[in-house]
C-alpha positions as a Python dict, from the first residue, in 0.01 Angstrom:
ca = {
    (1, 'M'): (0, 0, 0),
    (2, 'S'): (270, 102, 239),
    (3, 'E'): (349, -293, 373),
    (4, 'R'): (258, -418, -4),
    (5, 'V'): (557, -202, -59),
    (6, 'Q'): (752, -310, 219),
    (7, 'I'): (712, -685, 107),
    (8, 'L'): (834, -636, -253),
    (9, 'K'): (1137, -431, -110),
    (10, 'D'): (1208, -744, 151),
    (11, 'K'): (1151, -972, -135),
    (12, 'F'): (1397, -799, -376),
    (13, 'N'): (1662, -776, -132),
    (14, 'S'): (1680, -1127, -36),
    (15, 'S'): (1687, -1221, -436),
    (16, 'L'): (2001, -1347, -558),
    (17, 'G'): (2097, -1164, -867),
    (18, 'L'): (1916, -888, -1059),
    (19, 'P'): (1521, -911, -959),
    (20, 'F'): (1462, -601, -1199),
    (21, 'K'): (1534, -792, -1488),
    (22, 'E'): (1192, -978, -1427),
    (23, 'L'): (1017, -689, -1381),
    (24, 'L'): (1174, -466, -1664),
    (25, 'L'): (1223, -682, -1986),
    (26, 'T'): (1561, -696, -2213),
    (27, 'S'): (1318, -625, -2488),
    (28, 'V'): (1163, -311, -2350),
    (29, 'I'): (1496, -149, -2262),
    (30, 'E'): (1614, -222, -2588),
    (31, 'Q'): (1305, -87, -2769),
    (32, 'A'): (1343, 231, -2563),
    (33, 'L'): (1716, 268, -2675),
    (34, 'D'): (1658, 233, -3011),
    (35, 'E'): (1376, 487, -3041),
    (36, 'L'): (1602, 717, -2882),
    (37, 'N'): (1885, 644, -3102),
    (38, 'I'): (2129, 533, -2777),
    (39, 'K'): (2468, 336, -2909),
    (40, 'Y'): (2642, 144, -2693),
    (41, 'Y'): (2888, -132, -2692),
    (42, 'R'): (2826, -488, -2607),
    (43, 'R'): (3014, -516, -2299),
    (44, 'L'): (2932, -675, -1945),
    (45, 'F'): (2808, -350, -1769),
    (46, 'D'): (2609, -270, -2046),
    (47, 'P'): (2285, -27, -2040),
    (48, 'I'): (2053, -305, -1948),
    (49, 'V'): (2262, -507, -1675),
    (50, 'T'): (2359, -126, -1561),
    (51, 'L'): (2002, -6, -1521),
    (52, 'W'): (1910, -333, -1315),
    (53, 'A'): (2158, -333, -1110),
    (54, 'F'): (2092, 28, -1036),
    (55, 'L'): (1729, -28, -959),
    (56, 'S'): (1838, -280, -738),
    (57, 'Q'): (2107, -75, -544),
    (58, 'V'): (1873, 218, -494),
    (59, 'L'): (1586, 1, -316),
    (60, 'D'): (1822, -225, -107),
    (61, 'T'): (1893, -180, 261),
    (62, 'D'): (2266, -207, 173),
    (63, 'K'): (2317, 77, -109),
    (64, 'S'): (2717, 31, -134),
    (65, 'C'): (2850, -19, -497),
    (66, 'H'): (3038, -354, -370),
    (67, 'N'): (2695, -479, -255),
    (68, 'T'): (2571, -400, -587),
    (69, 'V'): (2855, -558, -786),
    (70, 'S'): (2805, -877, -615),
    (71, 'K'): (2480, -925, -712),
    (72, 'I'): (2610, -864, -1113),
    (73, 'I'): (2824, -1142, -1022),
    (74, 'A'): (2575, -1367, -894),
    (75, 'Y'): (2362, -1285, -1232),
    (76, 'L'): (2619, -1337, -1457),
    (77, 'A'): (2746, -1651, -1280),
    (78, 'G'): (2380, -1789, -1348),
    (79, 'L'): (2438, -1678, -1708),
    (80, 'G'): (2773, -1922, -1735),
    (81, 'V'): (2924, -1578, -1877),
    (82, 'E'): (3278, -1422, -1787),
    (83, 'I'): (3303, -1315, -1427),
    (84, 'P'): (3378, -948, -1375),
    (85, 'S'): (3620, -808, -1111),
    (86, 'T'): (3496, -752, -753),
    (87, 'D'): (3653, -385, -792),
    (88, 'T'): (3381, -147, -855),
    (89, 'S'): (3502, 119, -1087),
    (90, 'A'): (3375, -46, -1395),
    (91, 'Y'): (3038, -51, -1250),
    (92, 'C'): (3071, 318, -1136),
    (93, 'Q'): (3170, 429, -1484),
    (94, 'A'): (2867, 224, -1627),
    (95, 'Q'): (2619, 391, -1423),
    (96, 'S'): (2761, 753, -1500),
    (97, 'R'): (2698, 670, -1874),
    (98, 'L'): (2337, 617, -1829),
    (99, 'P'): (2131, 823, -2008),
    (100, 'E'): (1899, 1057, -1834),
    (101, 'T'): (1695, 1030, -2167),
    (102, 'L'): (1657, 681, -2114),
    (103, 'L'): (1564, 683, -1743),
    (104, 'Q'): (1282, 959, -1805),
    (105, 'K'): (1156, 724, -2122),
    (106, 'L'): (1131, 423, -1907),
    (107, 'F'): (940, 587, -1608),
    (108, 'R'): (727, 709, -1841),
    (109, 'Q'): (638, 369, -1988),
    (110, 'S'): (609, 154, -1680),
    (111, 'G'): (361, 367, -1508),
    (112, 'Q'): (161, 397, -1812),
    (113, 'S'): (199, 50, -1860),
    (114, 'L'): (65, 1, -1496),
    (115, 'E'): (-219, 249, -1521),
    (116, 'E'): (-333, 42, -1888),
    (117, 'K'): (-411, -237, -1676),
    (118, 'V'): (-641, -78, -1371),
    (119, 'T'): (-988, -232, -1365),
    (120, 'T'): (-1290, -35, -1330),
    (121, 'E'): (-1286, -229, -942),
    (122, 'Y'): (-1009, -2, -880),
    (123, 'L'): (-1125, 336, -973),
    (124, 'W'): (-1356, 576, -777),
    (125, 'C'): (-1691, 640, -918),
    (126, 'D'): (-1535, 492, -1262),
    (127, 'R'): (-1284, 748, -1257),
    (128, 'N'): (-905, 799, -1200),
    (129, 'V'): (-745, 954, -893),
    (130, 'K'): (-412, 1098, -913),
    (131, 'V'): (-251, 1227, -630),
    (132, 'I'): (1, 1513, -604),
    (133, 'D'): (261, 1610, -401),
    (134, 'G'): (603, 1757, -360),
    (135, 'S'): (897, 1684, -134),
    (136, 'T'): (1277, 1748, -132),
    (137, 'I'): (1615, 1539, -261),
    (138, 'S'): (1939, 1583, -144),
    (139, 'M'): (2222, 1491, -433),
    (140, 'P'): (2631, 1460, -412),
    (141, 'D'): (2796, 1777, -314),
    (142, 'T'): (2960, 1888, -667),
    (143, 'A'): (3003, 2177, -810),
    (144, 'E'): (2751, 2140, -1109),
    (145, 'N'): (2487, 2009, -858),
    (146, 'Q'): (2540, 2363, -627),
    (147, 'K'): (2495, 2571, -891),
    (148, 'A'): (2211, 2407, -1018),
    (149, 'Y'): (2075, 2341, -717),
    (150, 'P'): (2189, 2543, -432),
    (151, 'Q'): (2187, 2453, -97),
    (152, 'P'): (2015, 2616, 206),
    (153, 'S'): (2154, 2965, 269),
    (154, 'S'): (2127, 2860, 648),
    (155, 'Q'): (2414, 2625, 589),
    (156, 'K'): (2752, 2712, 586),
    (157, 'P'): (2955, 2678, 226),
    (158, 'G'): (3102, 2309, 266),
    (159, 'C'): (2881, 2215, 589),
    (160, 'G'): (2570, 2079, 361),
    (161, 'F'): (2455, 1927, 15),
    (162, 'P'): (2278, 2048, -317),
    (163, 'I'): (1912, 2011, -241),
    (164, 'A'): (1607, 2010, -477),
    (165, 'K'): (1239, 2026, -481),
    (166, 'I'): (1058, 1760, -673),
    (167, 'G'): (675, 1762, -771),
    (168, 'V'): (522, 1447, -836),
    (169, 'I'): (178, 1289, -967),
    (170, 'F'): (85, 926, -885),
    (171, 'S'): (-206, 706, -952),
    (172, 'L'): (-378, 632, -659),
    (173, 'A'): (-477, 280, -819),
    (174, 'T'): (-112, 151, -937),
    (175, 'G'): (114, 369, -660),
    (176, 'A'): (329, 441, -972),
    (177, 'A'): (419, 754, -1017),
    (178, 'M'): (329, 933, -1367),
    (179, 'A'): (508, 1253, -1397),
    (180, 'L'): (763, 1446, -1214),
    (181, 'C'): (944, 1787, -1220),
    (182, 'I'): (1243, 1926, -1030),
    (183, 'D'): (1339, 2263, -929),
    (184, 'V'): (1508, 2477, -699),
    (185, 'M'): (1396, 2443, -331),
    (186, 'N'): (1289, 2756, -259),
    (187, 'I'): (1015, 2728, -515),
    (188, 'H'): (646, 2666, -405),
    (189, 'D'): (504, 2324, -477),
    (190, 'I'): (189, 2521, -667),
    (191, 'K'): (433, 2671, -903),
    (192, 'L'): (619, 2285, -973),
    (193, 'A'): (205, 2153, -978),
    (194, 'R'): (180, 2389, -1299),
    (195, 'Q'): (399, 2184, -1461),
    (196, 'L'): (260, 1857, -1413),
    (197, 'Y'): (-123, 1936, -1537),
    (198, 'Q'): (-46, 1893, -1850),
    (199, 'F'): (10, 1515, -1769),
    (200, 'L'): (-351, 1492, -1643),
    (201, 'N'): (-587, 1287, -1870),
    (202, 'P'): (-988, 1412, -1903),
    (203, 'L'): (-1215, 1290, -1599),
    (204, 'D'): (-877, 1226, -1389),
    (205, 'I'): (-950, 1364, -1023),
    (206, 'L'): (-657, 1535, -895),
    (207, 'L'): (-603, 1466, -509),
    (208, 'G'): (-328, 1716, -296),
    (209, 'D'): (-329, 1886, 22),
    (210, 'R'): (-354, 2263, 106),
    (211, 'A'): (-76, 2362, -60),
    (212, 'F'): (-242, 2330, -415),
    (213, 'C'): (-550, 2506, -301),
    (214, 'A'): (-580, 2804, -521),
    (215, 'Y'): (-881, 2966, -738),
    (216, 'A'): (-688, 2992, -1048),
    (217, 'D'): (-549, 2609, -1007),
    (218, 'L'): (-912, 2487, -983),
    (219, 'V'): (-982, 2705, -1260),
    (220, 'A'): (-699, 2537, -1469),
    (221, 'I'): (-771, 2185, -1355),
    (222, 'K'): (-1150, 2200, -1436),
    (223, 'K'): (-1019, 2343, -1824),
    (224, 'L'): (-853, 2034, -1874),
    (225, 'E'): (-1212, 1836, -1779),
    (226, 'C'): (-1070, 1682, -1462),
    (227, 'D'): (-1177, 1798, -1109),
    (228, 'A'): (-968, 1844, -806),
    (229, 'V'): (-968, 1796, -424),
    (230, 'F'): (-783, 1991, -190),
    (231, 'R'): (-775, 2107, 156),
    (232, 'K'): (-874, 2424, 235),
    (233, 'H'): (-568, 2657, 301),
    (234, 'Q'): (-584, 2746, 654),
    (235, 'A'): (-499, 3101, 589),
    (236, 'R'): (-852, 3131, 344),
    (237, 'K'): (-1124, 3212, 614),
    (238, 'T'): (-1493, 3033, 546),
    (239, 'S'): (-1789, 3136, 763),
    (240, 'M'): (-2004, 2826, 887),
    (241, 'R'): (-2308, 3056, 859),
    (242, 'Q'): (-2311, 3056, 452),
    (243, 'G'): (-2356, 2765, 197),
    (244, 'K'): (-2595, 2486, 183),
    (245, 'I'): (-2575, 2173, 401),
    (246, 'V'): (-2566, 1839, 171),
    (247, 'G'): (-2490, 1588, 431),
    (248, 'D'): (-2422, 1512, 782),
    (249, 'C'): (-2028, 1602, 728),
    (250, 'D'): (-2091, 1793, 384),
    (251, 'K'): (-2144, 2177, 329),
    (252, 'L'): (-2168, 2332, -32),
    (253, 'V'): (-2037, 2676, -67),
    (254, 'T'): (-1907, 2894, -342),
    (255, 'W'): (-1599, 3071, -420),
    (256, 'Y'): (-1586, 3347, -595),
    (257, 'K'): (-1326, 3455, -854),
    (258, 'P'): (-1071, 3726, -679),
    (259, 'Q'): (-1116, 4089, -777),
    (260, 'K'): (-723, 4104, -821),
    (261, 'C'): (-517, 3781, -919),
    (262, 'P'): (-257, 3728, -636),
    (263, 'K'): (97, 3760, -785),
    (264, 'G'): (178, 3415, -748),
    (265, 'Q'): (-88, 3312, -964),
    (266, 'L'): (-17, 3577, -1230),
    (267, 'A'): (139, 3349, -1477),
    (268, 'T'): (-165, 3067, -1482),
    (269, 'H'): (-410, 3359, -1510),
    (270, 'R'): (-225, 3487, -1822),
    (271, 'I'): (-223, 3099, -1942),
    (272, 'Q'): (-602, 3085, -1906),
    (273, 'R'): (-668, 3408, -2074),
    (274, 'Q'): (-478, 3291, -2355),
}
């Protein structure tokens, strides 16, 4: 998967103009703009061109605005229309005008569109495997970002960047992200995960690391008619003398409901009872 992604990135980087216009069609973006009732002026840097340019900029090795504007110029030159100045201010202003709701809508549509094309040969036992994971991202050091996503307390003011924690569910078959949530850095991965379970479909199998292995969450996922495969948390002891051997490297054990719900799982426990 990683090799194919790198090949695609290299192809995009070597392309002239805006290669995303072949993947994210004008008609798709225009439909999303109409559905969201987003009005815009017909100009060189309209939301469509700006979005193509921004996506290319994110993937490009050279992420400078100057490099991105040069790609926009190459694209417009091929259309035979007015060529903008090489100054980057117009593009930067257009980028700041991109509505977040538009990005969110196209994000969901792109993942769903790929999911609909998956055939049974890419499924596991005719079931779709979704992978869940968490990570952190840094962002520009602005007052708004610092307020919403404070930098680590270990860093002195003015010496760090705002950092957020993100949780993502992506399809193992397509590699596309299906759902995403964002919160402050010190939130635990499992709390982000509980915001993402709603995006699972019946019969999905959720695959994750040991951070997501909790009794309450396995029950919550099971109630969605899904199954989960998580590595056992290192703090949870399991006796190898108990359980039933079902294969050379497999053992079936029973995980009984805890007598007392851990504090971190109270919210999930209340939801289940409701």
